[in-house]
Amino acid sequence: MVSGKGSGEKFATMSSRTLSARLKTLEKNGIITRTVYPVIPPSVEYQLTPKGKDARKMFTAMIDWKNRW
């Protein structure tokens, strides 16, 4: 686990390959959208879809539960 910059949150580390695969799966399942900007260097932006925003509530509840135990 690595501390996030200034946020006090913890983030798990993973390889770029794993992150890319997970993002593609989330996009395929309608959880996120991916926007590629034609600039140099390439820039990509990810956003939660309404389906992803709805799932966020569930994950927040799971984190709250974990923090209590």
N, CA, C and O atoms as a Tinker XYZ file with bonds, in Angstrom:
   276  protein
     1  N      0.839000   -1.183000    0.000000    73     2
     2  CA     0.000000    0.000000    0.000000    64     1     3
     3  C      0.882000    1.243000    0.000000    63     2     4     5
     4  O      1.935000    1.279000    0.636000    81     3
     5  N      0.430000    2.250000   -0.723000    73     3     6
     6  CA     1.154000    3.507000   -0.819000    64     5     7
     7  C      0.211000    4.636000   -0.473000    63     6     8     9
     8  O     -0.946000    4.636000   -0.895000    81     7
     9  N      0.696000    5.601000    0.295000    73     7    10
    10  CA    -0.152000    6.738000    0.642000    64     9    11
    11  C     -0.403000    7.612000   -0.564000    63    10    12    13
    12  O      0.508000    7.888000   -1.343000    81    11
    13  N     -1.647000    8.051000   -0.717000    73    11    14
    14  CA    -1.983000    8.987000   -1.777000    64    13    15
    15  C     -1.460000   10.369000   -1.421000    63    14    16    17
    16  O     -1.364000   10.701000   -0.239000    81    15
    17  N     -1.126000   11.171000   -2.403000    73    15    18
    18  CA    -0.552000   12.494000   -2.165000    64    17    19
    19  C     -1.547000   13.400000   -1.447000    63    18    20    21
    20  O     -2.565000   13.788000   -2.019000    81    19
    21  N     -1.253000   13.729000   -0.212000    73    19    22
    22  CA    -2.025000   14.707000    0.527000    64    21    23
    23  C     -3.453000   14.323000    0.876000    63    22    24    25
    24  O     -4.152000   15.095000    1.532000    81    23
    25  N     -3.893000   13.169000    0.459000    73    23    26
    26  CA    -5.294000   12.819000    0.682000    64    25    27
    27  C     -5.511000   12.016000    1.953000    63    26    28    29
    28  O     -6.629000   11.937000    2.461000    81    27
    29  N     -4.442000   11.422000    2.467000    73    27    30
    30  CA    -4.591000   10.569000    3.630000    64    29    31
    31  C     -5.154000    9.209000    3.286000    63    30    32    33
    32  O     -5.303000    8.363000    4.168000    81    31
    33  N     -5.475000    8.975000    2.009000    73    31    34
    34  CA    -6.010000    7.691000    1.579000    64    33    35
    35  C     -4.879000    6.752000    1.225000    63    34    36    37
    36  O     -3.750000    7.183000    0.987000    81    35
    37  N     -5.186000    5.465000    1.190000    73    35    38
    38  CA    -4.206000    4.448000    0.801000    64    37    39
    39  C     -4.618000    3.856000   -0.532000    63    38    40    41
    40  O     -5.803000    3.651000   -0.792000    81    39
    41  N     -3.627000    3.580000   -1.379000    73    39    42
    42  CA    -3.875000    3.008000   -2.686000    64    41    43
    43  C     -3.007000    1.780000   -2.875000    63    42    44    45
    44  O     -1.829000    1.787000   -2.519000    81    43
    45  N     -3.578000    0.734000   -3.429000    73    43    46
    46  CA    -2.813000   -0.468000   -3.747000    64    45    47
    47  C     -2.013000   -0.205000   -5.012000    63    46    48    49
    48  O     -2.464000    0.511000   -5.906000    81    47
    49  N     -0.836000   -0.781000   -5.080000    73    47    50
    50  CA    -0.031000   -0.620000   -6.280000    64    49    51
    51  C     -0.342000   -1.755000   -7.244000    63    50    52    53
    52  O     -0.684000   -2.862000   -6.828000    81    51
    53  N     -0.218000   -1.466000   -8.549000    73    51    54
    54  CA    -0.411000   -2.500000   -9.567000    64    53    55
    55  C      0.383000   -2.093000  -10.802000    63    54    56    57
    56  O      0.749000   -0.929000  -10.972000    81    55
    57  N      0.635000   -3.056000  -11.641000    73    55    58
    58  CA     1.391000   -2.777000  -12.857000    64    57    59
    59  C      0.523000   -1.995000  -13.842000    63    58    60    61
    60  O     -0.705000   -2.003000  -13.757000    81    59
    61  N      1.189000   -1.324000  -14.775000    73    59    62
    62  CA     0.466000   -0.584000  -15.821000    64    61    63
    63  C     -0.404000   -1.522000  -16.641000    63    62    64    65
    64  O     -1.508000   -1.163000  -17.050000    81    63
    65  N      0.099000   -2.714000  -16.875000    73    63    66
    66  CA    -0.657000   -3.709000  -17.660000    64    65    67
    67  C     -1.951000   -4.102000  -16.945000    63    66    68    69
    68  O     -3.009000   -4.192000  -17.567000    81    67
    69  N     -1.857000   -4.333000  -15.640000    73    67    70
    70  CA    -3.035000   -4.699000  -14.854000    64    69    71
    71  C     -4.032000   -3.546000  -14.812000    63    70    72    73
    72  O     -5.234000   -3.753000  -14.980000    81    71
    73  N     -3.531000   -2.331000  -14.588000    73    71    74
    74  CA    -4.408000   -1.160000  -14.558000    64    73    75
    75  C     -5.129000   -1.003000  -15.885000    63    74    76    77
    76  O     -6.336000   -0.763000  -15.907000    81    75
    77  N     -4.409000   -1.133000  -16.987000    73    75    78
    78  CA    -5.005000   -1.011000  -18.316000    64    77    79
    79  C     -6.101000   -2.043000  -18.534000    63    78    80    81
    80  O     -7.168000   -1.719000  -19.057000    81    79
    81  N     -5.840000   -3.286000  -18.135000    73    79    82
    82  CA    -6.829000   -4.362000  -18.287000    64    81    83
    83  C     -8.080000   -4.078000  -17.454000    63    82    84    85
    84  O     -9.200000   -4.297000  -17.915000    81    83
    85  N     -7.886000   -3.591000  -16.233000    73    83    86
    86  CA    -9.039000   -3.292000  -15.362000    64    85    87
    87  C     -9.860000   -2.133000  -15.908000    63    86    88    89
    88  O    -11.090000   -2.169000  -15.880000    81    87
    89  N     -9.177000   -1.106000  -16.406000    73    87    90
    90  CA    -9.907000    0.027000  -16.983000    64    89    91
    91  C    -10.704000   -0.403000  -18.209000    63    90    92    93
    92  O    -11.836000    0.044000  -18.396000    81    91
    93  N    -10.130000   -1.263000  -19.048000    73    91    94
    94  CA   -10.851000   -1.762000  -20.232000    64    93    95
    95  C    -12.085000   -2.553000  -19.822000    63    94    96    97
    96  O    -13.136000   -2.436000  -20.452000    81    95
    97  N    -11.963000   -3.357000  -18.771000    73    95    98
    98  CA   -13.103000   -4.133000  -18.278000    64    97    99
    99  C    -14.196000   -3.208000  -17.746000    63    98   100   101
   100  O    -15.377000   -3.415000  -18.027000    81    99
   101  N    -13.805000   -2.191000  -16.981000    73    99   102
   102  CA   -14.787000   -1.233000  -16.451000    64   101   103
   103  C    -15.498000   -0.488000  -17.581000    63   102   104   105
   104  O    -16.700000   -0.236000  -17.512000    81   103
   105  N    -14.737000   -0.140000  -18.622000    73   103   106
   106  CA   -15.342000    0.534000  -19.773000    64   105   107
   107  C    -16.301000   -0.406000  -20.506000    63   106   108   109
   108  O    -17.408000   -0.007000  -20.868000    81   107
   109  N    -15.883000   -1.631000  -20.721000    73   107   110
   110  CA   -16.713000   -2.634000  -21.406000    64   109   111
   111  C    -18.031000   -2.867000  -20.667000    63   110   112   113
   112  O    -19.071000   -3.087000  -21.287000    81   111
   113  N    -17.975000   -2.815000  -19.332000    73   111   114
   114  CA   -19.160000   -3.065000  -18.519000    64   113   115
   115  C    -19.985000   -1.810000  -18.228000    63   114   116   117
   116  O    -20.945000   -1.857000  -17.460000    81   115
   117  N    -19.605000   -0.690000  -18.845000    73   115   118
   118  CA   -20.407000    0.518000  -18.706000    64   117   119
   119  C    -20.242000    1.244000  -17.390000    63   118   120   121
   120  O    -21.114000    2.022000  -17.004000    81   119
   121  N    -19.132000    1.006000  -16.682000    73   119   122
   122  CA   -18.895000    1.659000  -15.392000    64   121   123
   123  C    -18.185000    3.000000  -15.595000    63   122   124   125
   124  O    -18.427000    3.953000  -14.855000    81   123
   125  N    -17.311000    3.069000  -16.599000    73   123   126
   126  CA   -16.577000    4.293000  -16.904000    64   125   127
   127  C    -16.628000    4.580000  -18.406000    63   126   128   129
   128  O    -16.896000    3.692000  -19.215000    81   127
   129  N    -16.365000    5.837000  -18.756000    73   127   130
   130  CA   -16.169000    6.201000  -20.154000    64   129   131
   131  C    -14.715000    6.636000  -20.306000    63   130   132   133
   132  O    -14.093000    7.114000  -19.357000    81   131
   133  N    -14.190000    6.464000  -21.505000    73   131   134
   134  CA   -12.799000    6.809000  -21.801000    64   133   135
   135  C    -12.791000    7.828000  -22.933000    63   134   136   137
   136  O    -13.377000    7.601000  -23.991000    81   135
   137  N    -12.119000    8.956000  -22.699000    73   135   138
   138  CA   -11.986000    9.989000  -23.720000    64   137   139
   139  C    -10.504000   10.179000  -23.996000    63   138   140   141
   140  O     -9.722000   10.423000  -23.077000    81   139
   141  N    -10.115000   10.066000  -25.274000    73   139   142
   142  CA    -8.726000   10.252000  -25.687000    64   141   143
   143  C     -8.612000   11.604000  -26.364000    63   142   144   145
   144  O     -9.375000   11.910000  -27.280000    81   143
   145  N     -7.666000   12.411000  -25.921000    73   143   146
   146  CA    -7.433000   13.722000  -26.507000    64   145   147
   147  C     -6.228000   13.648000  -27.436000    63   146   148   149
   148  O     -5.175000   13.144000  -27.048000    81   147
   149  N     -6.377000   14.152000  -28.670000    73   147   150
   150  CA    -5.302000   14.065000  -29.663000    64   149   151
   151  C     -4.228000   15.135000  -29.457000    63   150   152   153
   152  O     -4.104000   16.072000  -30.244000    81   151
   153  N     -3.469000   14.974000  -28.396000    73   151   154
   154  CA    -2.382000   15.904000  -28.080000    64   153   155
   155  C     -1.097000   15.109000  -27.885000    63   154   156   157
   156  O     -1.122000   13.884000  -27.767000    81   155
   157  N      0.017000   15.818000  -27.854000    73   155   158
   158  CA     1.295000   15.161000  -27.602000    64   157   159
   159  C      1.853000   15.747000  -26.313000    63   158   160   161
   160  O      2.020000   16.964000  -26.225000    81   159
   161  N      2.144000   14.931000  -25.317000    73   159   162
   162  CA     1.925000   13.487000  -25.266000    64   161   163
   163  C      0.431000   13.169000  -25.164000    63   162   164   165
   164  O     -0.359000   14.018000  -24.750000    81   163
   165  N      0.049000   11.950000  -25.540000    73   163   166
   166  CA    -1.366000   11.566000  -25.502000    64   165   167
   167  C     -1.965000   11.757000  -24.104000    63   166   168   169
   168  O     -1.298000   11.544000  -23.091000    81   167
   169  N     -3.206000   12.154000  -24.076000    73   167   170
   170  CA    -3.912000   12.360000  -22.818000    64   169   171
   171  C     -5.223000   11.578000  -22.857000    63   170   172   173
   172  O     -5.953000   11.620000  -23.847000    81   171
   173  N     -5.513000   10.866000  -21.771000    73   171   174
   174  CA    -6.734000   10.063000  -21.673000    64   173   175
   175  C     -7.442000   10.444000  -20.376000    63   174   176   177
   176  O     -6.807000   10.606000  -19.333000    81   175
   177  N     -8.758000   10.585000  -20.455000    73   175   178
   178  CA    -9.552000   10.926000  -19.280000    64   177   179
   179  C    -10.622000    9.854000  -19.077000    63   178   180   181
   180  O    -11.261000    9.416000  -20.033000    81   179
   181  N    -10.809000    9.443000  -17.838000    73   179   182
   182  CA   -11.835000    8.462000  -17.493000    64   181   183
   183  C    -12.850000    9.134000  -16.580000    63   182   184   185
   184  O    -12.489000    9.918000  -15.703000    81   183
   185  N    -14.131000    8.816000  -16.797000    73   183   186
   186  CA   -15.193000    9.350000  -15.949000    64   185   187
   187  C    -16.183000    8.242000  -15.628000    63   186   188   189
   188  O    -16.399000    7.325000  -16.420000    81   187
   189  N    -16.778000    8.349000  -14.448000    73   187   190
   190  CA   -17.824000    7.408000  -14.079000    64   189   191
   191  C    -19.082000    7.684000  -14.895000    63   190   192   193
   192  O    -19.445000    8.839000  -15.117000    81   191
   193  N    -19.737000    6.629000  -15.334000    73   191   194
   194  CA   -21.037000    6.739000  -15.983000    64   193   195
   195  C    -22.094000    6.783000  -14.870000    63   194   196   197
   196  O    -21.755000    6.595000  -13.702000    81   195
   197  N    -23.359000    7.025000  -15.208000    73   195   198
   198  CA   -24.396000    6.949000  -14.176000    64   197   199
   199  C    -24.384000    5.586000  -13.458000    63   198   200   201
   200  O    -24.593000    5.517000  -12.247000    81   199
   201  N    -24.141000    4.523000  -14.205000    73   199   202
   202  CA   -24.046000    3.184000  -13.600000    64   201   203
   203  C    -22.879000    3.129000  -12.615000    63   202   204   205
   204  O    -23.001000    2.554000  -11.533000    81   203
   205  N    -21.749000    3.729000  -12.990000    73   203   206
   206  CA   -20.581000    3.765000  -12.102000    64   205   207
   207  C    -20.830000    4.599000  -10.865000    63   206   208   209
   208  O    -20.398000    4.239000   -9.770000    81   207
   209  N    -21.528000    5.720000  -11.034000    73   207   210
   210  CA   -21.843000    6.571000   -9.886000    64   209   211
   211  C    -22.761000    5.851000   -8.916000    63   210   212   213
   212  O    -22.636000    6.008000   -7.701000    81   211
   213  N    -23.683000    5.062000   -9.447000    73   211   214
   214  CA   -24.583000    4.295000   -8.592000    64   213   215
   215  C    -23.798000    3.235000   -7.810000    63   214   216   217
   216  O    -24.060000    3.023000   -6.626000    81   215
   217  N    -22.844000    2.573000   -8.460000    73   215   218
   218  CA   -22.024000    1.558000   -7.789000    64   217   219
   219  C    -21.116000    2.179000   -6.732000    63   218   220   221
   220  O    -20.757000    1.527000   -5.751000    81   219
   221  N    -20.752000    3.435000   -6.936000    73   219   222
   222  CA   -19.882000    4.125000   -5.979000    64   221   223
   223  C    -20.490000    4.124000   -4.577000    63   222   224   225
   224  O    -19.777000    3.991000   -3.583000    81   223
   225  N    -21.804000    4.271000   -4.510000    73   223   226
   226  CA   -22.497000    4.249000   -3.214000    64   225   227
   227  C    -22.237000    2.932000   -2.491000    63   226   228   229
   228  O    -22.009000    2.917000   -1.281000    81   227
   229  N    -22.272000    1.828000   -3.235000    73   227   230
   230  CA   -22.040000    0.513000   -2.654000    64   229   231
   231  C    -20.610000    0.396000   -2.132000    63   230   232   233
   232  O    -20.387000   -0.103000   -1.029000    81   231
   233  N    -19.642000    0.858000   -2.929000    73   231   234
   234  CA   -18.248000    0.762000   -2.515000    64   233   235
   235  C    -17.957000    1.650000   -1.308000    63   234   236   237
   236  O    -17.182000    1.269000   -0.430000    81   235
   237  N    -18.567000    2.817000   -1.259000    73   235   238
   238  CA   -18.404000    3.693000   -0.103000    64   237   239
   239  C    -18.937000    3.009000    1.153000    63   238   240   241
   240  O    -18.314000    3.080000    2.213000    81   239
   241  N    -20.075000    2.355000    1.038000    73   239   242
   242  CA   -20.643000    1.627000    2.181000    64   241   243
   243  C    -19.722000    0.483000    2.608000    63   242   244   245
   244  O    -19.565000    0.234000    3.803000    81   243
   245  N    -19.116000   -0.211000    1.648000    73   243   246
   246  CA   -18.197000   -1.302000    1.977000    64   245   247
   247  C    -16.953000   -0.766000    2.692000    63   246   248   249
   248  O    -16.467000   -1.388000    3.636000    81   247
   249  N    -16.441000    0.374000    2.251000    73   247   250
   250  CA   -15.265000    0.974000    2.897000    64   249   251
   251  C    -15.616000    1.401000    4.315000    63   250   252   253
   252  O    -14.830000    1.189000    5.239000    81   251
   253  N    -16.793000    2.001000    4.494000    73   251   254
   254  CA   -17.235000    2.390000    5.838000    64   253   255
   255  C    -17.321000    1.173000    6.755000    63   254   256   257
   256  O    -16.908000    1.225000    7.914000    81   255
   257  N    -17.861000    0.080000    6.226000    73   255   258
   258  CA   -17.975000   -1.155000    7.011000    64   257   259
   259  C    -16.594000   -1.676000    7.392000    63   258   260   261
   260  O    -16.361000   -2.065000    8.537000    81   259
   261  N    -15.674000   -1.680000    6.413000    73   259   262
   262  CA   -14.308000   -2.151000    6.663000    64   261   263
   263  C    -13.634000   -1.312000    7.747000    63   262   264   265
   264  O    -12.947000   -1.851000    8.615000    81   263
   265  N    -13.829000   -0.012000    7.698000    73   263   266
   266  CA   -13.197000    0.879000    8.665000    64   265   267
   267  C    -13.744000    0.685000   10.081000    63   266   268   269
   268  O    -13.046000    0.953000   11.059000    81   267
   269  N    -14.959000    0.231000   10.188000    73   267   270
   270  CA   -15.523000   -0.048000   11.525000    64   269   271
   271  C    -14.945000   -1.316000   12.125000    63   270   272   273
   272  O    -14.921000   -1.452000   13.348000    81   271
   273  N    -14.476000   -2.256000   11.300000    73   271   274
   274  CA   -13.966000   -3.534000   11.785000    64   273   275
   275  C    -12.482000   -3.631000   11.589000    63   274   276
   276  O    -11.877000   -4.644000   11.940000    81   275
